[in-house]
XYZ file of C-alpha atoms in Angstrom:
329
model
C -92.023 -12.569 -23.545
C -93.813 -14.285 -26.413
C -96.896 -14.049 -28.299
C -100.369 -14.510 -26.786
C -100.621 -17.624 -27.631
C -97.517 -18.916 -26.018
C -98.899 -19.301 -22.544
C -96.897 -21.630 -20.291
C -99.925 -23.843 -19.909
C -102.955 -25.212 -22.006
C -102.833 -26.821 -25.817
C -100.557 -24.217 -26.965
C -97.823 -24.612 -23.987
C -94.652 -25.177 -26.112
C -93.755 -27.780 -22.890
C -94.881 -31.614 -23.260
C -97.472 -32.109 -21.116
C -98.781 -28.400 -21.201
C -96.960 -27.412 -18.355
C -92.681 -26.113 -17.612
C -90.518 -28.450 -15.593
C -90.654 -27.758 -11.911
C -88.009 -26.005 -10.851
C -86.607 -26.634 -7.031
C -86.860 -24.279 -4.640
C -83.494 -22.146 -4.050
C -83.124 -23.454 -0.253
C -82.959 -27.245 -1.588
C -80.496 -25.597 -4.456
C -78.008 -24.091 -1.682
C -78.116 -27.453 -0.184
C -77.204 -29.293 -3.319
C -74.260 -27.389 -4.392
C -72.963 -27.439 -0.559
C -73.392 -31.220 -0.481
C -71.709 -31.361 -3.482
C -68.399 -29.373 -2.459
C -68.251 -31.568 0.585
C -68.091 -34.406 -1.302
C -65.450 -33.063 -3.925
C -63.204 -32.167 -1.278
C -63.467 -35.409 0.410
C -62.182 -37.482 -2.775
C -58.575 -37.847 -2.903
C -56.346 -35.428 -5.505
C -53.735 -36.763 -8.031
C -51.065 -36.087 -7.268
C -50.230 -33.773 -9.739
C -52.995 -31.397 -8.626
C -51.810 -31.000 -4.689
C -49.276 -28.656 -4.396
C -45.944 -29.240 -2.686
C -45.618 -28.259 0.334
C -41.669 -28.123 0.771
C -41.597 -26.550 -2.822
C -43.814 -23.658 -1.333
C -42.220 -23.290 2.047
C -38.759 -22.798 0.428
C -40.210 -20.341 -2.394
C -41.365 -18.444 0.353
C -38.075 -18.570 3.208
C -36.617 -17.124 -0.249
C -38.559 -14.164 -0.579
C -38.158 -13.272 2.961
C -34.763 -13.538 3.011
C -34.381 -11.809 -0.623
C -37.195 -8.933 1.038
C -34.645 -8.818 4.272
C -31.480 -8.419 2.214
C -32.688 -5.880 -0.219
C -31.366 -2.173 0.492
C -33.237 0.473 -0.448
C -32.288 2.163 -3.839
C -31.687 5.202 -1.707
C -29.104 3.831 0.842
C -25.428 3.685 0.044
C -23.486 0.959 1.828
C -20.990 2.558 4.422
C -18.813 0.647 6.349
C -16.802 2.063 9.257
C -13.446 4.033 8.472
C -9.881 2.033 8.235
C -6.403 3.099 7.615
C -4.909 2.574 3.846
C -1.622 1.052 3.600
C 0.053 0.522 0.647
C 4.107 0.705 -0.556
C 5.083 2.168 -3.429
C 6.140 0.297 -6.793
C 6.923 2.783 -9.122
C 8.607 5.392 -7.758
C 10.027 6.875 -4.316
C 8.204 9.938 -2.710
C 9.194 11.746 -0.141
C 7.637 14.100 2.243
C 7.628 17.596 0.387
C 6.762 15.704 -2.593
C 3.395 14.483 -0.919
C 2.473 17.326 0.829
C 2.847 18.903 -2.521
C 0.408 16.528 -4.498
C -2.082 16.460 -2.048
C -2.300 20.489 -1.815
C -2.481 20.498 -5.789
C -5.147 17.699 -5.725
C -7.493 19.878 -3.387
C -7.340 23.000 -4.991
C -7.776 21.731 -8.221
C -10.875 19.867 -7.591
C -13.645 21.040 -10.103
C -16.341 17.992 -9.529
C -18.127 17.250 -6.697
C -19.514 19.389 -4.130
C -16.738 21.857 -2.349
C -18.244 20.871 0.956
C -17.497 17.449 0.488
C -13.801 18.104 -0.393
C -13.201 20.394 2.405
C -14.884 17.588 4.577
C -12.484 14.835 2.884
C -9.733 17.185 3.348
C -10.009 17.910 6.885
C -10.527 14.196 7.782
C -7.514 13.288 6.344
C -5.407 16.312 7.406
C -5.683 14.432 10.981
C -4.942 11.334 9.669
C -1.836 12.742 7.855
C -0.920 14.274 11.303
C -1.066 11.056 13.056
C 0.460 9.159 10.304
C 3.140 11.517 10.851
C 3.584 11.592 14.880
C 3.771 7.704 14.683
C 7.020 7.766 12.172
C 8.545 10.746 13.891
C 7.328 11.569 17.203
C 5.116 13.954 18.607
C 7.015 17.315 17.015
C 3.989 19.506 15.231
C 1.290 17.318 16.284
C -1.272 18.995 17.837
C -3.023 17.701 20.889
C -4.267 13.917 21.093
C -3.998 13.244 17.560
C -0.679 10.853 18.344
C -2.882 8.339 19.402
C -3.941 6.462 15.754
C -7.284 5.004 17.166
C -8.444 8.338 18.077
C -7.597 9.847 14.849
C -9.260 7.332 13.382
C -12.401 8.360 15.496
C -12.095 12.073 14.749
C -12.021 11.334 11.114
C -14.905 8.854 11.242
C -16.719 11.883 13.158
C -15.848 14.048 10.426
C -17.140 12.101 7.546
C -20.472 11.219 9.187
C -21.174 15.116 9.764
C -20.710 15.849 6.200
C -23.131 12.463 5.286
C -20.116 10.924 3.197
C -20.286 7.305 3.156
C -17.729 4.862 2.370
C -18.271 1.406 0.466
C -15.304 0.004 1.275
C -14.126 1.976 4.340
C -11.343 2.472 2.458
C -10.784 6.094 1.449
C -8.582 5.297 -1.885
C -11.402 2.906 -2.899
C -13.429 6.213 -3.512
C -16.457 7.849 -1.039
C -19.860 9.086 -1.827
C -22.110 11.906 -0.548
C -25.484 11.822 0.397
C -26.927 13.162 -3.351
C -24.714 10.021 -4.896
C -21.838 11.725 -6.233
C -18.729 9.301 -6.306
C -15.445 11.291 -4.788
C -12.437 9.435 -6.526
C -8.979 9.825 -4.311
C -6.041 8.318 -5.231
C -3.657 6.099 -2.728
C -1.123 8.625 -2.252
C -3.161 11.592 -1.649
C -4.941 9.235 1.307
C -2.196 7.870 3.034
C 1.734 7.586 3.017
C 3.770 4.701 1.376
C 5.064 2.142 3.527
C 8.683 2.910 1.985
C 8.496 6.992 2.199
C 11.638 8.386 2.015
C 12.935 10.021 5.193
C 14.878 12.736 4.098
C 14.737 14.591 0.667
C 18.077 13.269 -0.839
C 19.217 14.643 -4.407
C 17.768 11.741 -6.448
C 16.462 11.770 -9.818
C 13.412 13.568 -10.227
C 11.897 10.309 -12.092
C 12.458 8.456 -8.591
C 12.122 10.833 -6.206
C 9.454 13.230 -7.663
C 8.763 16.522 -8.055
C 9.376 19.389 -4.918
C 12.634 19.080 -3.248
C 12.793 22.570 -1.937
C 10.412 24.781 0.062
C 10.579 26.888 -2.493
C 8.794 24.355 -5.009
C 6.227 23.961 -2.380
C 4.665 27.497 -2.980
C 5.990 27.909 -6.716
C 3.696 30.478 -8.300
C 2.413 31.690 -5.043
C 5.001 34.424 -5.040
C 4.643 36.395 -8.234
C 7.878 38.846 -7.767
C 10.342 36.819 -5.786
C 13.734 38.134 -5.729
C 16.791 35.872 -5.087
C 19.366 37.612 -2.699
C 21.873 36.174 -4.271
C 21.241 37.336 -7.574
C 23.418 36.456 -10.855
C 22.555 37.702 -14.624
C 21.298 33.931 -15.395
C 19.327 33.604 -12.668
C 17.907 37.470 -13.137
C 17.003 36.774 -16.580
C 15.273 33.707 -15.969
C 12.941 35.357 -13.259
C 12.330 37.598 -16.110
C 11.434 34.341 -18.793
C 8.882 33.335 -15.950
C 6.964 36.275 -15.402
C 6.799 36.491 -18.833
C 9.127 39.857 -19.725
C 12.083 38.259 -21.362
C 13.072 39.098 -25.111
C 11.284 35.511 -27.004
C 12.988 34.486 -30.187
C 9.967 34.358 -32.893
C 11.176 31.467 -34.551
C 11.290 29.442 -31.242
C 7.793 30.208 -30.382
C 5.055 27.758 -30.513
C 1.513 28.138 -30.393
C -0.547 25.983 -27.224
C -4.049 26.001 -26.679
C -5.222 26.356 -23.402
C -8.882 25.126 -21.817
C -10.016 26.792 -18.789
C -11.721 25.778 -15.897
C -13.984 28.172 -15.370
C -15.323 29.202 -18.634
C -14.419 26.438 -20.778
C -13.248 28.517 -23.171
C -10.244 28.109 -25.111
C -7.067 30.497 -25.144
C -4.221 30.529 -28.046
C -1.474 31.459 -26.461
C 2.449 31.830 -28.598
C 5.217 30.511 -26.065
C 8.611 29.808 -25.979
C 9.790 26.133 -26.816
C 11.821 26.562 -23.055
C 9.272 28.328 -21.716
C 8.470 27.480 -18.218
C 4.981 26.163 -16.857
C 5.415 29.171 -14.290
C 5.280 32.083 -17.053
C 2.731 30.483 -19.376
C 0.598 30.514 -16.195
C 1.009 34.163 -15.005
C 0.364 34.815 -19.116
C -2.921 33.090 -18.503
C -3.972 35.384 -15.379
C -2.853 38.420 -17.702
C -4.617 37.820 -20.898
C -8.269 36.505 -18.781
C -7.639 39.918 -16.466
C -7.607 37.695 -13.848
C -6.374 39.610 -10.531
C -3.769 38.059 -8.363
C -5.616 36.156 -5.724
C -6.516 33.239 -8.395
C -4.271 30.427 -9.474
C -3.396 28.130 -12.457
C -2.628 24.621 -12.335
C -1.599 23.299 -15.793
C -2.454 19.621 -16.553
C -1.365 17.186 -19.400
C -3.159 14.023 -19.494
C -4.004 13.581 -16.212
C -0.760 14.888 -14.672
C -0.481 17.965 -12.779
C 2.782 19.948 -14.935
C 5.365 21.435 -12.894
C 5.778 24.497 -12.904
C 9.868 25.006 -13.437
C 9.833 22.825 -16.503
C 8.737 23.410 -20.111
C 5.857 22.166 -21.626
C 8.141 20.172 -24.165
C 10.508 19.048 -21.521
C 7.560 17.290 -19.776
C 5.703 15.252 -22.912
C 3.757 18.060 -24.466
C 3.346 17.612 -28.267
C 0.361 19.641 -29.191
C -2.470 18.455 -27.100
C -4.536 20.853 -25.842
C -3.526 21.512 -22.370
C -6.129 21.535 -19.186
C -5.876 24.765 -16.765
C -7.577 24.630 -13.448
C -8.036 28.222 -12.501
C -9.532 28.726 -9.060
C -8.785 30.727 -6.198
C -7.462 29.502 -2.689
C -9.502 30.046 0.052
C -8.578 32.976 2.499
């Protein structure tokens, strides 16, 4: 808006001619621009501004296929359930040796969910039982677990109820549950060795392994076993492993033990022959413990057995792992 004097028409218009420029009516303006669109997209393009087409149809197959293969973040690949075999390099195990590992590996389990090792447990419980029939016939096999493809099935069954999945449907190559947690199991607690031995000769303990006897099965699970046969040695070392021997001071050692379920650490003066058995019925003593729970002592990864000293089986002052738990009833 201007002064007074600026008036769009007469000697003061600040147009030539006194008066503005016509402008065209907004019909004829709609017309003009449309005309001139038309025209534009009639003219050829460079050919630097088209597109290509090809370019643009494989960008986009691409995408679909990268949109079609992506899982969600939520999903865990699980592939169908297959039997582990495997033969053994390093040393020989036989069958009370096994059984013997694989009960120590499940009650010692401290990870995970309990659920899911009692579900991993059970499904290969029936694949140990067919593994078994197959080598030595149908003695102790219950029902139709002989046949291997049903087995097979049963354990599948087993796994899905529980929501484990399996990357590799290989059990030793590890399972998860349905929260993510990875469930690490080693080849020999899954299946046996191609070249298990069939009876438990008297071979070297470094060959054969650990557990020869029945008795070694259940060590520590009978606190005051008594040997009919008797003899002073063998009296006083039943007295060494429940801990009420006569200890030379100047043989004793101190060990520090970790437990499980406290993570607290216990000094404990041993013997330098002591055996695993007594330092662990020491442990359920000194925590006040009561006799339904059980120790499992491990050294660098390695479950310690229980009729050997610490020394005797690599200890040299590391602090030693306990797993203290108590077996299910």
């Amino acid at each position: 808006m201007g002064c007074c004097f600026s008036l769009p028409r007469g000697p003061n218009s600040p147009y030539p001619g006194g008066a503005p420029p016509a402008q065209p009516p907004s019909a004829d303006l709609s017309q003009s621009q449309s005309q001139s669109q038309s025209q534009s997209q009639l003219q050829p393009q460079p050919p630097s501004a088209r597109p290509n087409a090809p370019d643009l149809d494989r960008a986009g197959s691409h995408q679909h296929r990268s949109r079609h293969r992506r899982r969600p973040l939520d999903q865990h690949i699980n592939k169908p359930l297959r039997r582990s075999e495997w033969t053994s390099k390093n040393r020989i195990w036989s069958r009370t040796a096994l059984d013997r590992e694989r009960t120590d590996f499940f009650d010692t389990r401290v990870s995970g969910r309990p659920e899911i090792w009692q579900a991993l447990n059970a499904a290969l419980e029936v694949l140990w039982a067919a593994d078994t029939a197959r080598r030595d016939g149908p003695y102790d096999v219950p029902g139709d677990d002989n046949n291997a493809a049903l087995a097979l099935a049963t354990a599948q069954t087993i796994l899905d109820a529980a929501d484990i999945t399996l990357p590799t449907g290989n059990l030793a190559d590890g399972a998860y549950d349905l929260l993510g947690n990875y469930y690490q199991l080693p080849t020999h607690i899954v299946s046996d060795p191609r070249n298990l031995a069939s009876v438990d000769e008297e071979i070297d303990n470094h060959q054969l392994g650990e557990a020869k006897t029945a008795e070694d099965v259940t060590a520590g699970d009978e606190d005051d076993e008594e040997d009919d046969d008797g003899g002073e040695d063998e009296a006083e070392q039943r007295r060494f492993d429940k801990g009420k021997a006569v200890v030379n001071v100047s043989d004793q050692i101190l060990v520090i033990i970790r437990l499980s379920n406290n993570a607290r650490d216990l000094r404990l003066d041993i013997g330098k022959d002591e055996s695993v058995r007594s330092i662990t019925h020491r442990i359920l003593e000194e925590t006040n413990l009561h006799s339904g729970y059980r120790v499992r002592l491990v050294h660098m990864g390695k479950i310690l057995k229980d009729k050997t000293s610490l020394t005797a089986q690599g200890w040299t002052g590391q602090v030693i792992n306990a797993f203290v738990y108590e077996p299910p009833r």
